[in-house]
Each structure stands twice: as structure tokens, then as C-alpha cells.
mmCIF file of C-alpha atoms and ligand atoms in Angstrom:
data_model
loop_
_atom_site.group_PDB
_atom_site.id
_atom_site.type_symbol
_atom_site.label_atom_id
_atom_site.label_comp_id
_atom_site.label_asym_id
_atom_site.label_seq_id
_atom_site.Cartn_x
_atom_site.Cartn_y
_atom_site.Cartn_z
ATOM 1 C CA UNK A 166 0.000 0.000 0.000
ATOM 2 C CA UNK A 167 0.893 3.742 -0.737
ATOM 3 C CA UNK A 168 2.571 5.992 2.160
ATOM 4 C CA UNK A 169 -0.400 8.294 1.552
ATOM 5 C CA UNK A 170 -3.204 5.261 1.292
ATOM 6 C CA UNK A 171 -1.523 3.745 4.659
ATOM 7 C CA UNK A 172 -1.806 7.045 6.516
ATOM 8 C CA UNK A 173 -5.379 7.638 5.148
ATOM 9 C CA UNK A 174 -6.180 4.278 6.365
ATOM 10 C CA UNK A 175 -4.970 4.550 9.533
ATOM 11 C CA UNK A 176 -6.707 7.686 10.321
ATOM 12 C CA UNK A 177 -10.089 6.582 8.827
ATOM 13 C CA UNK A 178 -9.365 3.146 11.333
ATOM 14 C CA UNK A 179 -9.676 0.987 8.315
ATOM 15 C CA UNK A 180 -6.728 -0.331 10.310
ATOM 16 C CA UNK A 181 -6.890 0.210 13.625
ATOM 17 C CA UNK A 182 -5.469 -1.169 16.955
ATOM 18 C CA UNK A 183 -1.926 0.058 18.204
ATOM 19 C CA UNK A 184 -0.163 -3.426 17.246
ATOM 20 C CA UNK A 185 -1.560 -2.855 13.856
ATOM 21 C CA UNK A 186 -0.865 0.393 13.265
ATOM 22 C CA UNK A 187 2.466 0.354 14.254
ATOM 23 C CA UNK A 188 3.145 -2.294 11.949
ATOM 24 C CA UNK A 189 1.101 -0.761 9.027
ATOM 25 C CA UNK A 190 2.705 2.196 8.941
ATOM 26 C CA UNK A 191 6.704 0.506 9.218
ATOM 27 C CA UNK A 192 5.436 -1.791 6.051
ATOM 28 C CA UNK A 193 4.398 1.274 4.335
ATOM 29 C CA UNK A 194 7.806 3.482 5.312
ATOM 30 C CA UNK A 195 9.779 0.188 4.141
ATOM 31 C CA UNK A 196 7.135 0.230 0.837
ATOM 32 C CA UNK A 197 8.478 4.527 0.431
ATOM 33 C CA UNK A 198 12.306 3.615 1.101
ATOM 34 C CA UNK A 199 12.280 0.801 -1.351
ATOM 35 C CA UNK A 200 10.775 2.833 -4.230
ATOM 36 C CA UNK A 201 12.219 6.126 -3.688
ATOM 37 C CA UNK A 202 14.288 7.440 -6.270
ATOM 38 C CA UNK A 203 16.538 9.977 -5.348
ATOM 39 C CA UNK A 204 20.146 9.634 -4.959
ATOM 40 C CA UNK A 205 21.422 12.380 -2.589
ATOM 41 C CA UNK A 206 21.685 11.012 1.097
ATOM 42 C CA UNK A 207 20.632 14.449 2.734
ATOM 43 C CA UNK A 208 16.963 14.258 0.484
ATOM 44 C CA UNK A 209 16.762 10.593 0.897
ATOM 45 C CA UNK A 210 16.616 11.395 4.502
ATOM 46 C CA UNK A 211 14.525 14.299 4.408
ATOM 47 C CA UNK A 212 12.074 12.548 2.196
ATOM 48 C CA UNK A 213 12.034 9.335 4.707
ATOM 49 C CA UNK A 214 11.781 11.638 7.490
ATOM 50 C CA UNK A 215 8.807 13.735 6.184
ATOM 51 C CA UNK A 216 6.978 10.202 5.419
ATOM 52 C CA UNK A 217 7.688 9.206 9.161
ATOM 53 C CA UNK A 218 6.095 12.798 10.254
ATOM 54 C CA UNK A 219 2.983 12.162 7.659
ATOM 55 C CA UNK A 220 2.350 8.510 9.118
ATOM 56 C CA UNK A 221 2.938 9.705 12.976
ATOM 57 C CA UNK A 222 0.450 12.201 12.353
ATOM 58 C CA UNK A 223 -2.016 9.791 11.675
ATOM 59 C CA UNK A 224 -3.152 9.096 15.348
ATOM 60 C CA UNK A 225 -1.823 10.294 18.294
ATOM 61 C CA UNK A 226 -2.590 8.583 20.747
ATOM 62 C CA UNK A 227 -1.484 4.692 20.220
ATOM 63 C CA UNK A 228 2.580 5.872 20.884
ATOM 64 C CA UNK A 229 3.767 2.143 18.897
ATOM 65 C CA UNK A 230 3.491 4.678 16.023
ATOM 66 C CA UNK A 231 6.053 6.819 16.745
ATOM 67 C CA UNK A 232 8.113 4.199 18.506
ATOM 68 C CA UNK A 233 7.705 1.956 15.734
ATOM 69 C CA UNK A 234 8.727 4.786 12.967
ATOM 70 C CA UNK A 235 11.436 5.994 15.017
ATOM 71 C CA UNK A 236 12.561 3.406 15.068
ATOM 72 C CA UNK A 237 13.278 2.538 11.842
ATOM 73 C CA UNK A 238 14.236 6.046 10.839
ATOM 74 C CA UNK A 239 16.671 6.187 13.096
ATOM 75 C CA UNK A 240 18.715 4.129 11.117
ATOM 76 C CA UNK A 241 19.259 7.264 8.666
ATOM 77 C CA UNK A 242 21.488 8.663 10.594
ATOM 78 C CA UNK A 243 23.983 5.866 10.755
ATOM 79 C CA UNK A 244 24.475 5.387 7.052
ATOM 80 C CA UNK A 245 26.489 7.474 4.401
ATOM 81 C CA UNK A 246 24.939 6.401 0.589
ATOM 82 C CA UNK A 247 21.761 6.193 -0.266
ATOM 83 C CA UNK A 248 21.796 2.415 -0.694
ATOM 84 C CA UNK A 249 23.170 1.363 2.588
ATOM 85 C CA UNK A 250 20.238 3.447 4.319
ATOM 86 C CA UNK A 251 17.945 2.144 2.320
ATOM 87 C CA UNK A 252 18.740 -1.433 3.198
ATOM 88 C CA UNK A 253 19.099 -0.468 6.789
ATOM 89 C CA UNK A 254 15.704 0.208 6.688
ATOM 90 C CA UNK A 255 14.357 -2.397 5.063
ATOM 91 C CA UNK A 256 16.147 -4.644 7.502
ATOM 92 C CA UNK A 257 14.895 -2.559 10.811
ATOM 93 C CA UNK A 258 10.784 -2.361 9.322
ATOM 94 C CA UNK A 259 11.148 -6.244 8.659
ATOM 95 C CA UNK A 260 12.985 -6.676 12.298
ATOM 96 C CA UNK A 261 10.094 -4.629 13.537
ATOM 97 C CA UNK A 262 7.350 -6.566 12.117
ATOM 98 C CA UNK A 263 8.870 -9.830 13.554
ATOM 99 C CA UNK A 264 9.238 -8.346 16.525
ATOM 100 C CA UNK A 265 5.934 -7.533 17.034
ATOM 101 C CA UNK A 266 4.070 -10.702 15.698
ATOM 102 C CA UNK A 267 6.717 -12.647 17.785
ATOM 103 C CA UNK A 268 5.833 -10.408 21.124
ATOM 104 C CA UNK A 269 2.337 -10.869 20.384
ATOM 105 C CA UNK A 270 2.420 -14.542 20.433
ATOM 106 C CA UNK A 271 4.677 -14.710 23.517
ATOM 107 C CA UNK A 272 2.419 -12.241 25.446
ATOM 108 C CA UNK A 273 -0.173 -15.045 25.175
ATOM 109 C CA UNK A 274 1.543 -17.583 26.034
ATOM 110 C CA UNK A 275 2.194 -15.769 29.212
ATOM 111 C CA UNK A 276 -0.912 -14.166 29.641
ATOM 112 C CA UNK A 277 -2.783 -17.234 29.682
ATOM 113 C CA UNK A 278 -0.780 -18.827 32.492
ATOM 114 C CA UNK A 279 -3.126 -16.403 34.344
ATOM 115 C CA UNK A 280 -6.279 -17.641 33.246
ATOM 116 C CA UNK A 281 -7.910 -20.823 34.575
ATOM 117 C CA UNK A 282 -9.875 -23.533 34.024
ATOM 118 C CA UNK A 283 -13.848 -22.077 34.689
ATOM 119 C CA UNK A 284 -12.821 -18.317 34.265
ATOM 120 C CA UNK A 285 -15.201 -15.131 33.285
ATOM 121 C CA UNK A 286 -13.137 -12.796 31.321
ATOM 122 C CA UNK A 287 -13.915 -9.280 30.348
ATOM 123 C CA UNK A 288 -12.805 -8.071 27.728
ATOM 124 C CA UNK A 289 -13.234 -4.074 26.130
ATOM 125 C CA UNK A 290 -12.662 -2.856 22.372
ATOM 126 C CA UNK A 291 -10.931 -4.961 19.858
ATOM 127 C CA UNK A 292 -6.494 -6.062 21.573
ATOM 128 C CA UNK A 293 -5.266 -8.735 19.648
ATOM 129 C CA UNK A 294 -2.815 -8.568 22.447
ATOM 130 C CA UNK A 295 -5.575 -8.989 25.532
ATOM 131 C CA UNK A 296 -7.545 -11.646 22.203
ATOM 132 C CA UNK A 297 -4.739 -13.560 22.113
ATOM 133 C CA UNK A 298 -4.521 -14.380 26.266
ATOM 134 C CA UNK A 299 -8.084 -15.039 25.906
ATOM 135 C CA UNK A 300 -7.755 -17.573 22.505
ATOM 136 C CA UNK A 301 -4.759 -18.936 23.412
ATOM 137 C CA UNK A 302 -6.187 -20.516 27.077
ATOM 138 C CA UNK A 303 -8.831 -21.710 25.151
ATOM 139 C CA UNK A 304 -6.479 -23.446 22.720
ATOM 140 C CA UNK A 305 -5.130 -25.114 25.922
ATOM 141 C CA UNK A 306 -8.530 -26.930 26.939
ATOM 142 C CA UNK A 307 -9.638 -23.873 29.695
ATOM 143 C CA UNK A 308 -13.080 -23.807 30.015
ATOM 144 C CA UNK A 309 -13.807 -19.994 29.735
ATOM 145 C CA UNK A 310 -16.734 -17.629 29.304
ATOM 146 C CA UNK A 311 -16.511 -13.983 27.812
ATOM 147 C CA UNK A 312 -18.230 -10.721 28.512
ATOM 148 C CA UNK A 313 -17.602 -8.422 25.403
ATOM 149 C CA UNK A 314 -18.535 -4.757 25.737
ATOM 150 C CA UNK A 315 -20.485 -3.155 22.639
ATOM 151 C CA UNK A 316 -17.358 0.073 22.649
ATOM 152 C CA UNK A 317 -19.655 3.545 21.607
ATOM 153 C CA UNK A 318 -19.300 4.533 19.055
ATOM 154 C CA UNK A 319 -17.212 2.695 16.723
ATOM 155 C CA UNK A 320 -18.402 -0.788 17.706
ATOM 156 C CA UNK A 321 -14.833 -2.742 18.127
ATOM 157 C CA UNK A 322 -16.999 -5.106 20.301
ATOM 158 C CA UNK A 323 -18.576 -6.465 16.828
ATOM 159 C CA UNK A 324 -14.679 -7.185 15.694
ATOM 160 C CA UNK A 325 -14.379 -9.209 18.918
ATOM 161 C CA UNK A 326 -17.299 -11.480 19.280
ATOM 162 C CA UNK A 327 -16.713 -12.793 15.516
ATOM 163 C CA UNK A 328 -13.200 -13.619 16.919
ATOM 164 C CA UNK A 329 -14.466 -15.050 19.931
ATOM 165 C CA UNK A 330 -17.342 -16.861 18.168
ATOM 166 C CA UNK A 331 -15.170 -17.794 15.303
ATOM 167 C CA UNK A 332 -13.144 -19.607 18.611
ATOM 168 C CA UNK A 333 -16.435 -21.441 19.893
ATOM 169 C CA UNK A 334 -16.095 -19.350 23.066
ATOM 170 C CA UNK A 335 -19.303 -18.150 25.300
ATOM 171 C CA UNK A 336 -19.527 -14.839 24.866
ATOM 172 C CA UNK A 337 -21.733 -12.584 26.439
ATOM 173 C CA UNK A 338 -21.884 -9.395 23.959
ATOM 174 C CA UNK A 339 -23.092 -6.276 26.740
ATOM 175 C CA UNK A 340 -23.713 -2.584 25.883
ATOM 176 C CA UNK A 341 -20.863 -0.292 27.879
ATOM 177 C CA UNK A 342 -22.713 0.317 30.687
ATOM 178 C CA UNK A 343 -23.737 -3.156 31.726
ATOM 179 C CA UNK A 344 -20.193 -3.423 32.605
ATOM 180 C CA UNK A 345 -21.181 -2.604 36.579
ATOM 181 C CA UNK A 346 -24.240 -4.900 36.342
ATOM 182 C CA UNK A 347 -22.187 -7.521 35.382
ATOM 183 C CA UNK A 348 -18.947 -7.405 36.908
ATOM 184 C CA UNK A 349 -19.490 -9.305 40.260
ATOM 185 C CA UNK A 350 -19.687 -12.411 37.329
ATOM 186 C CA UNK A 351 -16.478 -11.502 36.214
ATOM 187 C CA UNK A 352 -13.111 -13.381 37.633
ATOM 188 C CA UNK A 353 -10.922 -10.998 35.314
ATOM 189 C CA UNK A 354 -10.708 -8.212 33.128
ATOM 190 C CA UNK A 355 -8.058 -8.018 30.066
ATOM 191 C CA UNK A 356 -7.872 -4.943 28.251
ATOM 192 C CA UNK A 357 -4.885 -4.017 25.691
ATOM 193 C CA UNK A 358 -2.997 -0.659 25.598
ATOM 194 C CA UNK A 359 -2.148 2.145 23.536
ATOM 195 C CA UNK A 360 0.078 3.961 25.484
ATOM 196 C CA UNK A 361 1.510 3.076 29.087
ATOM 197 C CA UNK A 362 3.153 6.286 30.716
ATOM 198 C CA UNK A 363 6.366 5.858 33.037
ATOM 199 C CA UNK A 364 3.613 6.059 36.163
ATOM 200 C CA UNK A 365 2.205 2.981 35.022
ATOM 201 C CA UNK A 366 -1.259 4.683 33.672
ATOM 202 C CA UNK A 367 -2.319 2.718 30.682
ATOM 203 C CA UNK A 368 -4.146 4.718 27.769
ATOM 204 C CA UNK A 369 -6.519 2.554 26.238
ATOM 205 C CA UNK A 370 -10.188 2.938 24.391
ATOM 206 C CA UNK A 371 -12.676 5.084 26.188
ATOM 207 C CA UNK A 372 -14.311 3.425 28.559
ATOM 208 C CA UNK A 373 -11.119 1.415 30.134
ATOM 209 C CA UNK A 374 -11.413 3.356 33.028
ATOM 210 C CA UNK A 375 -14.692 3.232 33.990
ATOM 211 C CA UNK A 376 -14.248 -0.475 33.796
ATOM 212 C CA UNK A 377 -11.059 -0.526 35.738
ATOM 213 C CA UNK A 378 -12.790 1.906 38.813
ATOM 214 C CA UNK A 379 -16.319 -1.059 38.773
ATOM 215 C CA UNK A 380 -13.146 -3.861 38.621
ATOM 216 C CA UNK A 381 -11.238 -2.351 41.908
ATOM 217 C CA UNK A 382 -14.772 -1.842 43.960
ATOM 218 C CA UNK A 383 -15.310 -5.746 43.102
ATOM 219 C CA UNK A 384 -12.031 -6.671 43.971
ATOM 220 C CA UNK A 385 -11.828 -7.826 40.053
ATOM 221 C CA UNK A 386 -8.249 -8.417 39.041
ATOM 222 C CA UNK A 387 -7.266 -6.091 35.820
ATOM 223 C CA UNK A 388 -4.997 -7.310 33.556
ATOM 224 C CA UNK A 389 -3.420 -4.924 31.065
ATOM 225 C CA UNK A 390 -1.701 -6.953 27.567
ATOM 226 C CA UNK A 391 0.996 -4.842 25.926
ATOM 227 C CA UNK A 392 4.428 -5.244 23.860
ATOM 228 C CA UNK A 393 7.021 -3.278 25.519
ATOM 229 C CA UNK A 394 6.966 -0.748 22.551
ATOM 230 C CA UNK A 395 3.696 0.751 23.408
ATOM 231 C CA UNK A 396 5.663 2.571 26.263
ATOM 232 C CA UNK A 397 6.094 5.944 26.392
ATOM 233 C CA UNK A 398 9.365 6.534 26.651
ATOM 234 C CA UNK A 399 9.027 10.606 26.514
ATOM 235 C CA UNK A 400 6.602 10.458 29.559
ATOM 236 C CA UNK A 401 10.225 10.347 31.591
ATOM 237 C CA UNK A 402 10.456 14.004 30.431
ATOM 238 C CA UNK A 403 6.646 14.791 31.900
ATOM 239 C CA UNK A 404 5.004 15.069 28.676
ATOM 240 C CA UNK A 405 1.841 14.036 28.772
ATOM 241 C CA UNK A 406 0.268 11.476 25.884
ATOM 242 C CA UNK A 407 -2.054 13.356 23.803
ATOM 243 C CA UNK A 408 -5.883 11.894 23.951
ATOM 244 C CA UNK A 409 -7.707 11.973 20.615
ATOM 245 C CA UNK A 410 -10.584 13.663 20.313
ATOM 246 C CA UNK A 411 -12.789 12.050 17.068
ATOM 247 C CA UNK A 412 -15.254 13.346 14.699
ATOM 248 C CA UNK A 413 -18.735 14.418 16.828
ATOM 249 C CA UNK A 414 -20.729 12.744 14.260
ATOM 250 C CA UNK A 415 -19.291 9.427 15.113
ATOM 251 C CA UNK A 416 -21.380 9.843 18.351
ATOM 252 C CA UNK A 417 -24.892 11.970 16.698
ATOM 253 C CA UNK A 418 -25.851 12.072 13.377
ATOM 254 C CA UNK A 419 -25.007 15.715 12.306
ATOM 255 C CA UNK A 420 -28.429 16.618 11.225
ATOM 256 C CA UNK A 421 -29.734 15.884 14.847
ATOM 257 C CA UNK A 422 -26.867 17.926 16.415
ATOM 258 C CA UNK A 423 -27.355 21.035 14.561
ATOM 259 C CA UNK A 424 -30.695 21.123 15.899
ATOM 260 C CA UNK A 425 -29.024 21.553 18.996
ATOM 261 C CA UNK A 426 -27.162 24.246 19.061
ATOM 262 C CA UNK A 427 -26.752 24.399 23.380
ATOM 263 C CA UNK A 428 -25.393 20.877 22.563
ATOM 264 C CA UNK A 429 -21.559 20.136 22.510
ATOM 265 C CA UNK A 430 -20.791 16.483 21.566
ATOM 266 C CA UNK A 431 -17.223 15.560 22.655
ATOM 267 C CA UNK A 432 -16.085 12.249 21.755
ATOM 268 C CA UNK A 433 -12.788 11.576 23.469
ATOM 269 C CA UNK A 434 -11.102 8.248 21.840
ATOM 270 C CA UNK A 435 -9.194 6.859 24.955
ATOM 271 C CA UNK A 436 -8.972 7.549 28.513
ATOM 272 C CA UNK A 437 -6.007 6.953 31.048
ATOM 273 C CA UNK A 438 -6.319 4.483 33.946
ATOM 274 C CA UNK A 439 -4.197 5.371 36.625
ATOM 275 C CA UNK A 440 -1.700 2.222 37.820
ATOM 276 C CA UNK A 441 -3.657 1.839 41.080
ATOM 277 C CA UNK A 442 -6.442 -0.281 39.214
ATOM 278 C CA UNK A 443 -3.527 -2.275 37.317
ATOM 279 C CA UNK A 444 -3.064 -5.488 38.669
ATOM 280 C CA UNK A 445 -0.815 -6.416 36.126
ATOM 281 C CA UNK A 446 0.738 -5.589 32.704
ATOM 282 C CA UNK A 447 1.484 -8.567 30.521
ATOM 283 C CA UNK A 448 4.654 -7.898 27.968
ATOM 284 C CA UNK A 449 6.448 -10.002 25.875
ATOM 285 C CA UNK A 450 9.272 -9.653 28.103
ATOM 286 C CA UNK A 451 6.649 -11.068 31.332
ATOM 287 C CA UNK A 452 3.982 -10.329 33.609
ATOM 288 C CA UNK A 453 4.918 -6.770 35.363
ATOM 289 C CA UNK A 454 3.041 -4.700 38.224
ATOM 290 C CA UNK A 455 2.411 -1.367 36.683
ATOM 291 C CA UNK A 456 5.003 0.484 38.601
ATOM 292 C CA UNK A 457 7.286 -1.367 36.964
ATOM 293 C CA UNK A 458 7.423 0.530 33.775
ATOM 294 C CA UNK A 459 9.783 2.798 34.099
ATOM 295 C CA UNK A 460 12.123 -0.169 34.302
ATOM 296 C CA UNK A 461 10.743 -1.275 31.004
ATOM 297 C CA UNK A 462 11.562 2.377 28.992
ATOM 298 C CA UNK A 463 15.243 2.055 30.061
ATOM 299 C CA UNK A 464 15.763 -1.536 29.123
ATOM 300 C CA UNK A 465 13.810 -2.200 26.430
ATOM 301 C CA UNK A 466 13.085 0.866 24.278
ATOM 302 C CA UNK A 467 16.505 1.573 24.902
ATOM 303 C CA UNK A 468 16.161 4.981 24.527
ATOM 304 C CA UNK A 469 18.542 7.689 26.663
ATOM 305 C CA UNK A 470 17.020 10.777 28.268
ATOM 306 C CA UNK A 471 18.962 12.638 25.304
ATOM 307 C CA UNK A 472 17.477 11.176 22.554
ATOM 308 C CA UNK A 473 14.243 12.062 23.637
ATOM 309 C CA UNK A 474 15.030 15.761 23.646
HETATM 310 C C1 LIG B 226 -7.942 0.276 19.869
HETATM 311 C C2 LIG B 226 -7.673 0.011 21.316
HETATM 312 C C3 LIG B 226 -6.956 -1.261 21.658
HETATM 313 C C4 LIG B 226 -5.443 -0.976 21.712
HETATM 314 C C5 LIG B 226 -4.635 -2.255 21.817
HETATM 315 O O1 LIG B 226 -8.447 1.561 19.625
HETATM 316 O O2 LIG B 226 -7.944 0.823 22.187
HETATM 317 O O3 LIG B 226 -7.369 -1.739 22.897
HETATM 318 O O4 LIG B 226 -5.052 -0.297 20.537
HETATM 319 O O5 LIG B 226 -4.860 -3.046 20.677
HETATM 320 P P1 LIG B 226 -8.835 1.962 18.115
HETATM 321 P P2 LIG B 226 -3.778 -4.121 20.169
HETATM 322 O O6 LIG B 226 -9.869 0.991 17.646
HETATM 323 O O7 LIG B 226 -9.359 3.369 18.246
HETATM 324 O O8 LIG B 226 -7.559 1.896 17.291
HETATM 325 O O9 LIG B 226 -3.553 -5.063 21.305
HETATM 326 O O10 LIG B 226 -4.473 -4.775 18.992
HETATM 327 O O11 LIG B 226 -2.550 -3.385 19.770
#
């Protein structure tokens, strides 16, 4: 796919979730590098870096995009000719893309250690990092049941159940807030991420929190499923990870809302649980307590506080 069709993609969610994403937009930077003819280093660079900026841009929120493109680009600056960048790249987007299919797989393996034999699960928007913990204990003979929440107002839930149907799994499909009615049925909660700040907050789809505040009243454990690269390595520095705001007629039609002019829709696309309601964050690397991630940044993004400036 085109640089521009990938980033047009992304941002209309034809592909969506941060796993995907990240990995859409390194096959389409790898797709640019391989076809771009220039032969000047300094443009090649310039022109790779603009496509980085264009793709980043996309969505700001899930931060595997800009750890994912960053980290391919940063090859650039370590090669002279044209050619030798080129292949560097080509070699980091397909490293990348391993990477993350491997870390997906091995985050289910572990993840399902922590499911047993008779458990509820709940499960919100459309992770095939928190799917794959759910599929893969299934795969191993666990008797399991699923509540799936609708997710207002794009309807991820409808992504999920045919997964989870497609598995032979009970699933219970619930509108967003049934999740309180429900949750004293519920042994566990497994969410994905798409962003987890040095504090051990997790960004994920709106509505994560509101599930995570019912979970801790019930004494529910929350489990959060998340490659190490959906840290945000430049919360160190305090910055704060940007929440998208969507469209207002995802949420009401716009012919009803401009008949309601006192009427402001918002429609905020994530929302940050704070690492109090975390019980535990499931990477490829193991099973962590939220206030572990700081440890995470500095050994596995690799990344030095002066890079980040
Ligand atoms: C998707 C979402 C997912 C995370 C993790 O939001 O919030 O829970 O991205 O997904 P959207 P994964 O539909 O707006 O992209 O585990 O697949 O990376």
C-alpha cells in the first residue's frame, strides 16, 4: 500500500489497533524507502523523514506509532549512501514486524498462564494482544466464558465477538454500561494498551477506566496486555500522551446535532487508567506490576534521556 493510502487508512481506522498500526505504517515506510528514487543522502533522509512525520500524524494517541517509525528512521542517521540506508531500513521495518508478531504470540503464552480452568473474562474494544490471552487458554482446553462490551461509538466489540465466536467461546456481547451490572460475574478483566506512561497509567479505548474503577470496587483483578513498545518513553520528560478527540458525528448524526445548538458532543477516543487499578501488565518480556514501567523504557526501548530531547 501507498505511504499516503496507509496514513489515510490509519486515520479513517480501516486499520486500527496500536499493534496494527504500528506495523502498518513501518510496512508502508519500508514500501516509500524501497521505491524512492533519489540519490542524494541528505533528500533521501529528508524525504524518509517527512513520510515518518505524515504517518505519525495519523493518530496520536497509540505511541507504537512513533516508537515503531522511530525506530526505523533512526537508522538514517547511521548510514552514508543512499543504498546502505535504504537497506538499513528495510532490515529494521522487517525486524520490527517480527518483533511484534513474535511479542504478540509470547504475550499469550504468558498471559494465559493467568487464566484458569472455569474463568469469566472481560474483555473491552478490539487487543489482539488482551484476544490472544483469551484464545490462546482456550487453545489449551480452559473452560472460559466472555463478557464483550459493545465500545460507543465505533463498535470494536462487533470485531471481537466474531473472533471469539469464530473460537467457539461463550460470549456474552453487553452494551458499555452493563459493565457494573455484570462485573461481580467476572473473575478478570483483560484490556490491551495504547500507550503506558512511566507512572504505570495505561491509555486505552474510552471506557477502560470506567471499567477498571467497577473492577477495583469488586475486587476484580485487571490485567493490562501490551508489547514493551507501546511505552512511552518521553513520559520520563513529563510530557503528557495526547488523547484523541474524534469526529462528533461518530457519536450523533449531524443533522440531529445542529438542531441543537446548546449541545456540545465531545467524543474523546481513549482515557487513562491510573496504575492503582492495574493489577498487572502482561509484555512479551513477562507479567509486570504497573510500577514497573519505568524499568521497562530504560531496558527495552533503549532509549537515553537525550534522545528524547
Ligand atoms: C484500539 C484500542 C486497543 C489498543 C490495543 O483503539 O484501544 O485496545 O489499541 O490493541 P482503536 P492491540 O480501535 O481506536 O484503534 O492489542 O491490537 O494493539
Amino acid at each position: 500500500m501507498l505511504l499516503s493510502e496507509t496514513a489515510a487508512s490509519i486515520k479513517n481506522m480501516e486499520i486500527r489497533g496500536a499493534g496494527r498500526i504500528a506495523r502498518a505504517a513501518v510496512e508502508a515506510l519500508a514500501d516509500y524507502a524501497r521505491n524512492l528514487d533519489v540519490s542524494d543522502p541528505g533528500r533521501f533522509r529528508q524525504e524518509m523523514q517527512n513520510a515518518a512525520r505524515i504517518l505519525i500524524e495519523t493518530r496520536p494517541t497509540a505511541v507504537s506509532l512513533p516508537n515503531a517509525v522511530k525506530s526505523v528512521v533512526r537508522a538514517l542517521d547511521e548510514f552514508e549512501s543512499v543504498d546502505a540506508a535504504r537497506e538499513a531500513v528495510l532490515s529494521r521495518a522487517a525486524e520490527f514486524i517480527q518483533r511484534s508478531e513474535h511479542a504478540v504470540e509470547r504475550i499469550a503464552d504468558i498471559g494465559a498462564r493467568h487464566i484458569s480452568d472455569g474463568d469469566v473474562l472481560l474483555t473491552h474494544c478490539n487487543s489482539e494482544a488482551a484476544l490472544g490471552c483469551i484464545l490462546k487458554a482456550h487453545g489449551q482446553g480452559k473452560e472460559i466464558e466472555v463478557y464483550a462490551t459493545e465500545v460507543r461509538p465505533r463498535d470494536q466489540g462487533l470485531i471481537t465477538i466474531k473472533t471469539l465466536n469464530e473460537a467457539g467461546i461463550p460470549t456474552n456481547y453487553i452494551v458499555d454500561s452493563a459493565v457494573r451490572y455484570f462485573i461481580n460475574e467476572v473473575d478478570m478483566v483483560f484490556v490491551g494498551a495504547d500507550a503506558i506512561a512511566v507512572n504505570g497509567a495505561v491509555v486505552n479505548k474510552i471506557g477502560t477506566a470506567q471499567i477498571a474503577l467497577a473492577a477495583h470496587e469488586a475486587r476484580t483483578n485487571f490485567i493490562v496486555a501490551a508489547e514493551t513498545y507501546k511505552f512511552a518513553p518521553r513520559t520520563i520528560l513529563g510530557e503528557l500522551i495526547e488523547i484523541e478527540e474524534r469526529d462528533p458525528a461518530e457519536v450523533l448524526a449531524r443533522e440531529i446535532a445542529e438542531e441543537l445548538p446548546y449541545v456540545r458532543v465531545r467524543n474523546p477516543a481513549f482515557d487513562v487508567t491510573p496504575a492503582d487499578y492495574i493489577d498487572l501488565i502482561v509484555t512479551e518480556q513477562g507479567a509486570i506490576p504497573p510500577e514497573l514501567a519505568f524499568t521497562v523504557i530504560r531496558d527495552y526501548l533503549g532509549w537515553t534521556i537525550e534522545e528524547l530531547q
